[in-house]
PDB file of C-alpha atoms and ligand atoms in Angstrom:
ATOM      1  CA  MET A1083     -80.761 272.366 -41.857  1.00 40.00           C
ATOM      2  CA  ARG A1084     -77.196 272.447 -40.629  1.00 71.00           C
ATOM      3  CA  GLU A1085     -75.922 269.246 -39.155  1.00 88.00           C
ATOM      4  CA  LEU A1086     -73.103 268.195 -36.837  1.00 90.00           C
ATOM      5  CA  ARG A1087     -72.112 264.524 -36.868  1.00 94.00           C
ATOM      6  CA  VAL A1088     -69.855 263.230 -34.102  1.00 95.00           C
ATOM      7  CA  ALA A1089     -68.167 259.837 -34.472  1.00 96.00           C
ATOM      8  CA  LYS A1090     -69.339 257.393 -31.796  1.00 95.00           C
ATOM      9  CA  SER A1091     -65.796 255.986 -31.673  1.00 94.00           C
ATOM     10  CA  ALA A1092     -64.162 259.403 -31.026  1.00 94.00           C
ATOM     11  CA  GLY A1093     -61.844 259.559 -28.010  1.00 91.00           C
ATOM     12  CA  PHE A1094     -60.043 257.155 -25.685  1.00 92.00           C
ATOM     13  CA  CYS A1095     -59.671 253.561 -26.882  1.00 93.00           C
ATOM     14  CA  PHE A1096     -59.550 250.623 -24.491  1.00 93.00           C
ATOM     15  CA  GLY A1097     -55.725 250.592 -24.252  1.00 94.00           C
ATOM     16  CA  VAL A1098     -55.382 254.319 -23.551  1.00 94.00           C
ATOM     17  CA  SER A1099     -58.223 254.335 -21.077  1.00 94.00           C
ATOM     18  CA  ARG A1100     -56.634 251.369 -19.271  1.00 96.00           C
ATOM     19  CA  SER A1101     -53.205 253.049 -19.102  1.00 96.00           C
ATOM     20  CA  VAL A1102     -54.567 256.344 -17.733  1.00 96.00           C
ATOM     21  CA  LYS A1103     -56.599 254.442 -15.129  1.00 96.00           C
ATOM     22  CA  MET A1104     -53.501 252.456 -14.107  1.00 97.00           C
ATOM     23  CA  ALA A1105     -51.470 255.675 -13.791  1.00 97.00           C
ATOM     24  CA  GLU A1106     -54.152 257.206 -11.579  1.00 96.00           C
ATOM     25  CA  GLU A1107     -54.239 254.084  -9.396  1.00 96.00           C
ATOM     26  CA  MET A1108     -50.454 254.121  -9.098  1.00 97.00           C
ATOM     27  CA  LEU A1109     -50.408 257.822  -8.155  1.00 97.00           C
ATOM     28  CA  ALA A1110     -53.037 257.208  -5.482  1.00 96.00           C
ATOM     29  CA  ALA A1111     -51.229 254.206  -4.016  1.00 95.00           C
ATOM     30  CA  GLU A1112     -47.495 254.951  -4.336  1.00 93.00           C
ATOM     31  CA  ALA A1113     -44.937 257.679  -3.748  1.00 91.00           C
ATOM     32  CA  ASN A1114     -42.071 258.354  -6.179  1.00 93.00           C
ATOM     33  CA  CYS A1115     -43.997 257.599  -9.389  1.00 97.00           C
ATOM     34  CA  TYR A1116     -42.353 257.529 -12.818  1.00 97.00           C
ATOM     35  CA  SER A1117     -43.439 256.741 -16.359  1.00 96.00           C
ATOM     36  CA  LEU A1118     -40.958 255.435 -18.872  1.00 92.00           C
ATOM     37  CA  GLY A1119     -41.586 257.873 -21.724  1.00 90.00           C
ATOM     38  CA  GLU A1120     -44.829 259.823 -21.998  1.00 90.00           C
ATOM     39  CA  LEU A1121     -47.722 257.550 -21.046  1.00 92.00           C
ATOM     40  CA  ILE A1122     -49.819 258.388 -24.132  1.00 90.00           C
ATOM     41  CA  HIS A1123     -49.542 260.821 -27.038  1.00 86.00           C
ATOM     42  CA  ASN A1124     -51.579 263.599 -25.527  1.00 89.00           C
ATOM     43  CA  ASP A1125     -49.932 266.588 -23.955  1.00 88.00           C
ATOM     44  CA  ASP A1126     -52.983 267.582 -21.971  1.00 88.00           C
ATOM     45  CA  VAL A1127     -53.232 264.193 -20.246  1.00 92.00           C
ATOM     46  CA  VAL A1128     -49.472 263.994 -19.653  1.00 93.00           C
ATOM     47  CA  GLN A1129     -49.436 267.470 -18.066  1.00 94.00           C
ATOM     48  CA  HIS A1130     -52.339 266.507 -15.832  1.00 94.00           C
ATOM     49  CA  LEU A1131     -50.538 263.370 -14.641  1.00 96.00           C
ATOM     50  CA  ARG A1132     -47.359 265.410 -14.037  1.00 96.00           C
ATOM     51  CA  SER A1133     -49.370 267.798 -11.888  1.00 96.00           C
ATOM     52  CA  GLU A1134     -50.562 264.783  -9.873  1.00 96.00           C
ATOM     53  CA  GLY A1135     -46.944 263.794  -9.183  1.00 96.00           C
ATOM     54  CA  LEU A1136     -45.853 261.633 -12.135  1.00 97.00           C
ATOM     55  CA  THR A1137     -42.276 262.162 -13.377  1.00 97.00           C
ATOM     56  CA  VAL A1138     -41.574 261.286 -17.020  1.00 95.00           C
ATOM     57  CA  ALA A1139     -38.215 259.503 -17.385  1.00 95.00           C
ATOM     58  CA  ASP A1140     -36.536 259.305 -20.810  1.00 92.00           C
ATOM     59  CA  GLY A1141     -34.804 256.055 -19.948  1.00 91.00           C
ATOM     60  CA  PRO A1142     -34.374 253.455 -17.165  1.00 92.00           C
ATOM     61  CA  GLU A1143     -31.141 255.181 -16.046  1.00 93.00           C
ATOM     62  CA  GLN A1144     -33.244 258.137 -14.807  1.00 95.00           C
ATOM     63  CA  ILE A1145     -35.288 255.936 -12.468  1.00 94.00           C
ATOM     64  CA  PRO A1146     -34.094 255.840  -8.853  1.00 93.00           C
ATOM     65  CA  GLN A1147     -33.951 252.596  -6.870  1.00 90.00           C
ATOM     66  CA  GLY A1148     -37.258 251.508  -5.403  1.00 88.00           C
ATOM     67  CA  ALA A1149     -39.512 253.865  -7.398  1.00 95.00           C
ATOM     68  CA  SER A1150     -42.869 252.897  -8.924  1.00 97.00           C
ATOM     69  CA  VAL A1151     -42.834 252.842 -12.699  1.00 97.00           C
ATOM     70  CA  ILE A1152     -45.610 252.691 -15.259  1.00 97.00           C
ATOM     71  CA  ILE A1153     -44.809 251.336 -18.708  1.00 96.00           C
ATOM     72  CA  ARG A1154     -46.474 253.364 -21.475  1.00 93.00           C
ATOM     73  CA  SER A1155     -49.327 252.027 -23.616  1.00 92.00           C
ATOM     74  CA  HIS A1156     -46.980 251.863 -26.645  1.00 93.00           C
ATOM     75  CA  GLY A1157     -44.750 249.436 -24.731  1.00 96.00           C
ATOM     76  CA  VAL A1158     -40.964 249.407 -24.298  1.00 95.00           C
ATOM     77  CA  SER A1159     -38.197 247.097 -25.498  1.00 96.00           C
ATOM     78  CA  ARG A1160     -37.288 243.944 -23.566  1.00 97.00           C
ATOM     79  CA  ALA A1161     -33.941 245.561 -22.586  1.00 96.00           C
ATOM     80  CA  GLU A1162     -35.677 248.625 -21.134  1.00 95.00           C
ATOM     81  CA  PHE A1163     -38.265 246.486 -19.354  1.00 96.00           C
ATOM     82  CA  GLU A1164     -35.539 244.390 -17.721  1.00 95.00           C
ATOM     83  CA  ALA A1165     -33.500 247.493 -16.838  1.00 94.00           C
ATOM     84  CA  VAL A1166     -36.531 248.904 -15.009  1.00 94.00           C
ATOM     85  CA  GLN A1167     -36.980 245.627 -13.127  1.00 93.00           C
ATOM     86  CA  ARG A1168     -33.310 245.736 -12.080  1.00 92.00           C
ATOM     87  CA  THR A1169     -33.916 249.064 -10.290  1.00 91.00           C
ATOM     88  CA  GLY A1170     -36.190 247.154  -7.914  1.00 93.00           C
ATOM     89  CA  ALA A1171     -39.152 249.240  -9.077  1.00 94.00           C
ATOM     90  CA  THR A1172     -42.771 248.297  -8.534  1.00 95.00           C
ATOM     91  CA  VAL A1173     -43.800 247.939 -12.185  1.00 96.00           C
ATOM     92  CA  TYR A1174     -47.260 248.834 -13.513  1.00 97.00           C
ATOM     93  CA  ASP A1175     -47.257 247.474 -17.053  1.00 96.00           C
ATOM     94  CA  ALA A1176     -49.734 249.569 -19.054  1.00 96.00           C
ATOM     95  CA  THR A1177     -48.523 248.241 -22.419  1.00 96.00           C
ATOM     96  CA  CYS A1178     -51.730 247.769 -24.415  1.00 96.00           C
ATOM     97  CA  PRO A1179     -52.472 244.008 -24.580  1.00 96.00           C
ATOM     98  CA  LYS A1180     -52.775 244.327 -28.357  1.00 96.00           C
ATOM     99  CA  VAL A1181     -49.240 245.679 -28.544  1.00 97.00           C
ATOM    100  CA  LYS A1182     -48.044 243.036 -26.072  1.00 97.00           C
ATOM    101  CA  ARG A1183     -49.360 240.377 -28.470  1.00 98.00           C
ATOM    102  CA  ILE A1184     -47.088 241.773 -31.216  1.00 98.00           C
ATOM    103  CA  HIS A1185     -44.106 241.540 -28.832  1.00 98.00           C
ATOM    104  CA  GLU A1186     -44.944 237.859 -28.324  1.00 98.00           C
ATOM    105  CA  ILE A1187     -45.321 237.178 -32.068  1.00 98.00           C
ATOM    106  CA  VAL A1188     -41.946 238.714 -32.996  1.00 98.00           C
ATOM    107  CA  ALA A1189     -40.183 237.123 -29.999  1.00 98.00           C
ATOM    108  CA  GLU A1190     -41.492 233.723 -31.053  1.00 98.00           C
ATOM    109  CA  ALA A1191     -40.489 234.383 -34.676  1.00 98.00           C
ATOM    110  CA  SER A1192     -36.949 235.167 -33.552  1.00 97.00           C
ATOM    111  CA  ALA A1193     -36.785 232.060 -31.387  1.00 97.00           C
ATOM    112  CA  GLU A1194     -37.832 229.970 -34.400  1.00 97.00           C
ATOM    113  CA  GLY A1195     -35.179 231.566 -36.626  1.00 96.00           C
ATOM    114  CA  ARG A1196     -37.700 233.501 -38.708  1.00 97.00           C
ATOM    115  CA  GLN A1197     -37.014 237.018 -40.028  1.00 97.00           C
ATOM    116  CA  PRO A1198     -39.356 239.571 -38.375  1.00 98.00           C
ATOM    117  CA  VAL A1199     -40.678 242.219 -40.769  1.00 98.00           C
ATOM    118  CA  ILE A1200     -42.601 245.120 -39.231  1.00 98.00           C
ATOM    119  CA  ILE A1201     -44.807 247.383 -41.332  1.00 98.00           C
ATOM    120  CA  GLY A1202     -44.963 250.779 -39.664  1.00 97.00           C
ATOM    121  CA  ALA A1203     -43.168 254.021 -38.842  1.00 96.00           C
ATOM    122  CA  ALA A1204     -39.624 253.157 -37.713  1.00 97.00           C
ATOM    123  CA  ASP A1205     -39.364 256.159 -35.399  1.00 94.00           C
ATOM    124  CA  HIS A1206     -42.690 255.586 -33.611  1.00 92.00           C
ATOM    125  CA  PRO A1207     -42.325 254.403 -29.964  1.00 92.00           C
ATOM    126  CA  GLU A1208     -44.598 251.392 -30.578  1.00 96.00           C
ATOM    127  CA  VAL A1209     -42.466 250.193 -33.498  1.00 97.00           C
ATOM    128  CA  ARG A1210     -39.177 250.908 -31.676  1.00 97.00           C
ATOM    129  CA  ALA A1211     -40.456 248.832 -28.752  1.00 97.00           C
ATOM    130  CA  ILE A1212     -41.544 245.951 -31.020  1.00 98.00           C
ATOM    131  CA  CYS A1213     -38.054 245.935 -32.560  1.00 98.00           C
ATOM    132  CA  GLY A1214     -36.691 245.454 -29.049  1.00 98.00           C
ATOM    133  CA  TRP A1215     -38.402 242.073 -28.614  1.00 98.00           C
ATOM    134  CA  CYS A1216     -36.740 240.285 -31.549  1.00 98.00           C
ATOM    135  CA  ALA A1217     -33.416 239.867 -33.353  1.00 95.00           C
ATOM    136  CA  SER A1218     -32.557 241.841 -36.523  1.00 95.00           C
ATOM    137  CA  PRO A1219     -36.018 243.224 -37.307  1.00 98.00           C
ATOM    138  CA  ILE A1220     -36.640 244.915 -40.652  1.00 98.00           C
ATOM    139  CA  VAL A1221     -39.058 247.855 -40.613  1.00 98.00           C
ATOM    140  CA  VAL A1222     -40.786 249.013 -43.801  1.00 98.00           C
ATOM    141  CA  ASN A1223     -42.998 252.041 -43.952  1.00 97.00           C
ATOM    142  CA  ASP A1224     -45.215 250.958 -46.844  1.00 97.00           C
ATOM    143  CA  ALA A1225     -45.588 248.664 -49.856  1.00 97.00           C
ATOM    144  CA  ALA A1226     -43.146 250.700 -51.970  1.00 97.00           C
ATOM    145  CA  GLN A1227     -40.421 250.389 -49.340  1.00 97.00           C
ATOM    146  CA  LEU A1228     -41.190 246.710 -48.908  1.00 97.00           C
ATOM    147  CA  ALA A1229     -40.733 246.131 -52.653  1.00 96.00           C
ATOM    148  CA  GLU A1230     -37.435 248.060 -52.531  1.00 97.00           C
ATOM    149  CA  ARG A1231     -36.112 245.995 -49.592  1.00 96.00           C
ATOM    150  CA  ILE A1232     -36.974 242.780 -51.412  1.00 96.00           C
ATOM    151  CA  ALA A1233     -35.381 244.005 -54.644  1.00 95.00           C
ATOM    152  CA  ASP A1234     -32.140 245.102 -52.948  1.00 96.00           C
ATOM    153  CA  GLY A1235     -31.895 241.841 -50.966  1.00 94.00           C
ATOM    154  CA  THR A1236     -32.343 243.377 -47.486  1.00 96.00           C
ATOM    155  CA  ILE A1237     -35.357 241.088 -47.167  1.00 96.00           C
ATOM    156  CA  ASP A1238     -34.312 237.623 -48.266  1.00 93.00           C
ATOM    157  CA  CYS A1239     -37.447 235.904 -49.553  1.00 91.00           C
ATOM    158  CA  ALA A1240     -35.723 232.523 -49.414  1.00 91.00           C
ATOM    159  CA  LYS A1241     -35.788 232.792 -45.603  1.00 93.00           C
ATOM    160  CA  PRO A1242     -38.906 232.196 -43.477  1.00 97.00           C
ATOM    161  CA  LEU A1243     -40.544 235.542 -42.682  1.00 97.00           C
ATOM    162  CA  THR A1244     -42.966 236.667 -39.996  1.00 98.00           C
ATOM    163  CA  VAL A1245     -44.791 239.908 -40.804  1.00 98.00           C
ATOM    164  CA  VAL A1246     -46.635 242.128 -38.329  1.00 98.00           C
ATOM    165  CA  ILE A1247     -48.059 245.629 -38.684  1.00 98.00           C
ATOM    166  CA  GLN A1248     -48.160 248.600 -36.295  1.00 97.00           C
ATOM    167  CA  THR A1249     -51.572 248.666 -34.560  1.00 94.00           C
ATOM    168  CA  THR A1250     -52.567 252.051 -35.967  1.00 88.00           C
ATOM    169  CA  GLN A1251     -51.801 251.398 -39.653  1.00 91.00           C
ATOM    170  CA  THR A1252     -54.528 251.002 -42.289  1.00 88.00           C
ATOM    171  CA  GLN A1253     -56.012 247.826 -43.792  1.00 89.00           C
ATOM    172  CA  GLU A1254     -55.314 249.309 -47.205  1.00 91.00           C
ATOM    173  CA  LYS A1255     -51.579 249.366 -46.447  1.00 95.00           C
ATOM    174  CA  LEU A1256     -51.617 245.818 -45.116  1.00 96.00           C
ATOM    175  CA  LEU A1257     -53.386 244.545 -48.257  1.00 97.00           C
ATOM    176  CA  GLU A1258     -50.861 246.285 -50.530  1.00 97.00           C
ATOM    177  CA  CYS A1259     -47.975 244.742 -48.580  1.00 97.00           C
ATOM    178  CA  GLN A1260     -49.646 241.314 -48.513  1.00 96.00           C
ATOM    179  CA  LYS A1261     -49.915 241.302 -52.301  1.00 96.00           C
ATOM    180  CA  ILE A1262     -46.183 241.909 -52.725  1.00 96.00           C
ATOM    181  CA  ILE A1263     -45.115 239.445 -50.042  1.00 94.00           C
ATOM    182  CA  LYS A1264     -47.322 236.621 -51.310  1.00 91.00           C
ATOM    183  CA  LYS A1265     -46.026 237.128 -54.842  1.00 92.00           C
ATOM    184  CA  GLU A1266     -42.330 237.184 -53.876  1.00 90.00           C
ATOM    185  CA  CYS A1267     -41.984 234.998 -50.775  1.00 91.00           C
ATOM    186  CA  THR A1268     -42.974 231.391 -50.130  1.00 89.00           C
ATOM    187  CA  ASN A1269     -42.453 230.753 -46.403  1.00 94.00           C
ATOM    188  CA  VAL A1270     -44.264 233.638 -44.772  1.00 96.00           C
ATOM    189  CA  LYS A1271     -46.605 234.117 -41.827  1.00 97.00           C
ATOM    190  CA  ILE A1272     -48.552 237.383 -41.962  1.00 97.00           C
ATOM    191  CA  PHE A1273     -50.321 238.571 -38.812  1.00 98.00           C
ATOM    192  CA  ASP A1274     -53.008 241.247 -39.077  1.00 97.00           C
ATOM    193  CA  THR A1275     -52.110 243.118 -35.887  1.00 97.00           C
ATOM    194  CA  ILE A1276     -54.034 246.283 -36.731  1.00 94.00           C
ATOM    195  CA  CYS A1277     -56.129 247.142 -33.706  1.00 93.00           C
ATOM    196  CA  ASN A1278     -59.855 246.675 -34.102  1.00 90.00           C
ATOM    197  CA  ALA A1279     -60.486 249.956 -32.274  1.00 90.00           C
ATOM    198  CA  THR A1280     -58.371 251.634 -34.964  1.00 88.00           C
ATOM    199  CA  GLN A1281     -60.296 249.980 -37.793  1.00 89.00           C
ATOM    200  CA  VAL A1282     -63.688 250.931 -36.348  1.00 93.00           C
ATOM    201  CA  ARG A1283     -62.534 254.515 -35.835  1.00 93.00           C
ATOM    202  CA  GLN A1284     -61.075 254.773 -39.354  1.00 92.00           C
ATOM    203  CA  THR A1285     -64.152 253.309 -41.071  1.00 94.00           C
ATOM    204  CA  GLU A1286     -66.525 255.563 -39.178  1.00 96.00           C
ATOM    205  CA  ALA A1287     -64.342 258.648 -39.769  1.00 97.00           C
ATOM    206  CA  SER A1288     -64.205 257.904 -43.495  1.00 97.00           C
ATOM    207  CA  GLN A1289     -67.996 257.554 -43.715  1.00 97.00           C
ATOM    208  CA  ILE A1290     -68.647 260.762 -41.805  1.00 97.00           C
ATOM    209  CA  ALA A1291     -66.030 262.707 -43.786  1.00 98.00           C
ATOM    210  CA  ALA A1292     -67.590 261.541 -47.071  1.00 97.00           C
ATOM    211  CA  GLU A1293     -70.890 263.118 -46.019  1.00 96.00           C
ATOM    212  CA  SER A1294     -69.461 266.347 -44.569  1.00 96.00           C
ATOM    213  CA  ASP A1295     -68.353 269.591 -46.125  1.00 94.00           C
ATOM    214  CA  PHE A1296     -66.119 270.411 -43.136  1.00 96.00           C
ATOM    215  CA  MET A1297     -64.405 267.680 -41.136  1.00 97.00           C
ATOM    216  CA  VAL A1298     -62.612 268.185 -37.821  1.00 97.00           C
ATOM    217  CA  VAL A1299     -60.126 265.648 -36.444  1.00 98.00           C
ATOM    218  CA  ILE A1300     -59.168 266.318 -32.808  1.00 97.00           C
ATOM    219  CA  GLY A1301     -55.937 264.966 -31.387  1.00 95.00           C
ATOM    220  CA  ASP A1302     -52.273 265.440 -30.642  1.00 92.00           C
ATOM    221  CA  ARG A1303     -50.013 266.006 -33.662  1.00 92.00           C
ATOM    222  CA  HIS A1304     -47.600 263.352 -32.287  1.00 88.00           C
ATOM    223  CA  SER A1305     -50.350 260.734 -32.246  1.00 88.00           C
ATOM    224  CA  SER A1306     -50.007 258.206 -35.060  1.00 86.00           C
ATOM    225  CA  ASN A1307     -53.655 257.158 -35.065  1.00 90.00           C
ATOM    226  CA  THR A1308     -54.790 260.801 -35.140  1.00 93.00           C
ATOM    227  CA  GLY A1309     -52.531 261.436 -38.145  1.00 94.00           C
ATOM    228  CA  LYS A1310     -53.989 258.419 -39.943  1.00 91.00           C
ATOM    229  CA  LEU A1311     -57.534 259.629 -39.222  1.00 95.00           C
ATOM    230  CA  PHE A1312     -56.644 262.995 -40.707  1.00 97.00           C
ATOM    231  CA  ASP A1313     -55.254 261.374 -43.906  1.00 95.00           C
ATOM    232  CA  ILE A1314     -58.330 259.151 -44.276  1.00 95.00           C
ATOM    233  CA  CYS A1315     -60.760 262.043 -43.756  1.00 97.00           C
ATOM    234  CA  LYS A1316     -58.819 264.329 -46.088  1.00 97.00           C
ATOM    235  CA  ARG A1317     -59.247 261.784 -48.902  1.00 96.00           C
ATOM    236  CA  GLN A1318     -63.021 261.974 -48.466  1.00 97.00           C
ATOM    237  CA  CYS A1319     -63.380 265.643 -47.571  1.00 97.00           C
ATOM    238  CA  GLU A1320     -60.881 268.178 -48.894  1.00 96.00           C
ATOM    239  CA  ASN A1321     -61.923 270.603 -46.148  1.00 96.00           C
ATOM    240  CA  THR A1322     -60.512 268.537 -43.254  1.00 97.00           C
ATOM    241  CA  VAL A1323     -58.532 270.062 -40.379  1.00 97.00           C
ATOM    242  CA  LEU A1324     -56.544 268.587 -37.498  1.00 97.00           C
ATOM    243  CA  ILE A1325     -56.746 270.527 -34.241  1.00 97.00           C
ATOM    244  CA  GLU A1326     -55.339 269.830 -30.777  1.00 95.00           C
ATOM    245  CA  THR A1327     -57.692 272.132 -28.851  1.00 94.00           C
ATOM    246  CA  ALA A1328     -60.861 274.191 -29.392  1.00 95.00           C
ATOM    247  CA  ALA A1329     -58.708 277.340 -29.592  1.00 95.00           C
ATOM    248  CA  GLU A1330     -57.341 276.157 -32.973  1.00 96.00           C
ATOM    249  CA  LEU A1331     -60.775 275.926 -34.568  1.00 93.00           C
ATOM    250  CA  ASP A1332     -61.337 278.259 -37.536  1.00 90.00           C
ATOM    251  CA  LEU A1333     -64.735 279.713 -36.601  1.00 89.00           C
ATOM    252  CA  ASN A1334     -65.351 281.081 -40.101  1.00 88.00           C
ATOM    253  CA  LYS A1335     -65.203 277.561 -41.506  1.00 87.00           C
ATOM    254  CA  VAL A1336     -67.586 276.365 -38.814  1.00 87.00           C
ATOM    255  CA  SER A1337     -70.165 279.038 -39.593  1.00 86.00           C
ATOM    256  CA  ASP A1338     -69.860 278.535 -43.379  1.00 88.00           C
ATOM    257  CA  ALA A1339     -70.322 274.755 -43.315  1.00 91.00           C
ATOM    258  CA  GLU A1340     -73.687 273.068 -43.779  1.00 92.00           C
ATOM    259  CA  THR A1341     -72.565 269.627 -42.625  1.00 94.00           C
ATOM    260  CA  ILE A1342     -69.741 269.243 -40.110  1.00 95.00           C
ATOM    261  CA  GLY A1343     -68.152 265.952 -39.119  1.00 96.00           C
ATOM    262  CA  VAL A1344     -66.075 265.409 -35.968  1.00 97.00           C
ATOM    263  CA  THR A1345     -63.829 262.579 -34.883  1.00 97.00           C
ATOM    264  CA  ALA A1346     -60.918 262.274 -32.461  1.00 97.00           C
ATOM    265  CA  GLY A1347     -57.825 260.142 -31.959  1.00 94.00           C
ATOM    266  CA  ALA A1348     -57.636 257.293 -29.464  1.00 93.00           C
ATOM    267  CA  SER A1349     -55.627 259.378 -26.987  1.00 91.00           C
ATOM    268  CA  THR A1350     -57.857 262.467 -27.063  1.00 94.00           C
ATOM    269  CA  PRO A1351     -59.669 263.017 -23.743  1.00 94.00           C
ATOM    270  CA  ALA A1352     -63.457 263.502 -23.751  1.00 93.00           C
ATOM    271  CA  ARG A1353     -62.990 266.887 -22.072  1.00 93.00           C
ATOM    272  CA  ILE A1354     -61.175 268.328 -25.127  1.00 95.00           C
ATOM    273  CA  ILE A1355     -63.738 266.853 -27.535  1.00 96.00           C
ATOM    274  CA  LYS A1356     -66.512 268.420 -25.484  1.00 95.00           C
ATOM    275  CA  GLU A1357     -64.791 271.834 -25.546  1.00 95.00           C
ATOM    276  CA  VAL A1358     -64.598 271.667 -29.351  1.00 95.00           C
ATOM    277  CA  LEU A1359     -68.263 270.662 -29.636  1.00 94.00           C
ATOM    278  CA  ASP A1360     -69.322 273.402 -27.231  1.00 92.00           C
ATOM    279  CA  THR A1361     -67.405 275.980 -29.270  1.00 92.00           C
ATOM    280  CA  MET A1362     -69.111 274.799 -32.456  1.00 89.00           C
ATOM    281  CA  SER A1363     -72.515 274.901 -30.813  1.00 82.00           C
ATOM    282  CA  GLU A1364     -71.959 278.493 -29.761  1.00 80.00           C
ATOM    283  CA  VAL A1365     -70.949 279.494 -33.293  1.00 73.00           C
ATOM    284  CA  LYS A1366     -73.936 277.717 -34.742  1.00 62.00           C
ATOM    285  CA  SER A1367     -76.293 279.297 -32.204  1.00 55.00           C
ATOM    286  CA  GLY A1368     -78.076 276.116 -31.429  1.00 47.00           C
ATOM    287  CA  GLU A1369     -78.707 275.149 -35.044  1.00 46.00           C
ATOM    288  CA  THR A1370     -76.981 271.801 -34.677  1.00 43.00           C
ATOM    289  CA  ASN A1371     -77.985 268.279 -33.741  1.00 43.00           C
ATOM    290  CA  LEU A1372     -75.379 267.794 -31.046  1.00 42.00           C
ATOM    291  CA  GLU A1373     -75.526 264.379 -29.486  1.00 44.00           C
ATOM    292  CA  PRO A1374     -72.028 263.209 -28.580  1.00 42.00           C
ATOM    293  CA  SER A1375     -72.225 259.584 -27.525  1.00 36.00           C
ATOM    294  CA  PHE A1376     -69.087 259.318 -25.409  1.00 36.00           C
ATOM    295  CA  GLU A1377     -70.102 261.320 -22.358  1.00 29.00           C
TER     296      GLU A1377
HETATM  297 FE1  F3S B 708     -54.343 249.503 -27.827  1.00 97.42          FE
HETATM  298 FE2  F3S B 708     -55.666 249.767 -30.034  1.00 97.42          FE
HETATM  299 FE3  F3S B 708     -55.689 251.669 -28.297  1.00 97.42          FE
HETATM  300  S1  F3S B 708     -53.632 248.922 -29.823  1.00 97.42           S
HETATM  301  S2  F3S B 708     -53.723 251.540 -27.270  1.00 97.42           S
HETATM  302  S3  F3S B 708     -56.564 249.618 -28.015  1.00 97.42           S
HETATM  303  S4  F3S B 708     -55.621 251.932 -30.502  1.00 97.42           S
END
């Protein structure tokens, strides 16, 4: 019998859900509403909020005096945060509390004269924002780059180090980096700042992918956690695809597969997941066990 398995953890995480709710509350209560950068990495949600009256500003200089401003779930740098406050804006801070905690860790490290080292993607908004809460941060993408930075002296292991990791990175990467750091450096504090919601999602996705012959990951291509889910699933199931909407689904693959797995990134709305599941159900003509748990 053909089977469709949907990850229970698919869809909005706590931080994304909180930020969208805050944006909706702001739009209902205030006029002249801005977000500093796109609120979350999902085009569909951002377009919806724009249609409700939200203007996306690229920087604090685009925010007029006295506006209402929501800070994105990925957070912003201290300089940007203070620049927004200087405009006299009513600030809705939707920075995910788990990201906020990283800001506090690196700020404290800086104040204590420790060298902040951030494991993550240097060009991701979350990592750029973290860098903006401490002095002279060093960002490394993975264990190989970490080893390089130690070897070329960019990271001075004689200095006290504080290490954090982008919330959406994998435990595997953290363990690889930990091994190198513990071998080379003596005075080091390592904080596991990977988000629990991310871990749960990744573990479940990996299990489902391992038991599927076609795996579908739904989410925005700009979303870091969606990209990680895709990589993890691909390792377990060669036949894994990443789609943003139901329209991108290859229906031939759906009808050929015996066991299909589905998961979705933390910024993927339930509505899009449902559209994908409905499309699959139609192709499978009711042959599936379709019990999404997020509705
Ligand atoms: Fe926050 Fe974790 Fe979501 S860091 S935004 S709850 S993936």
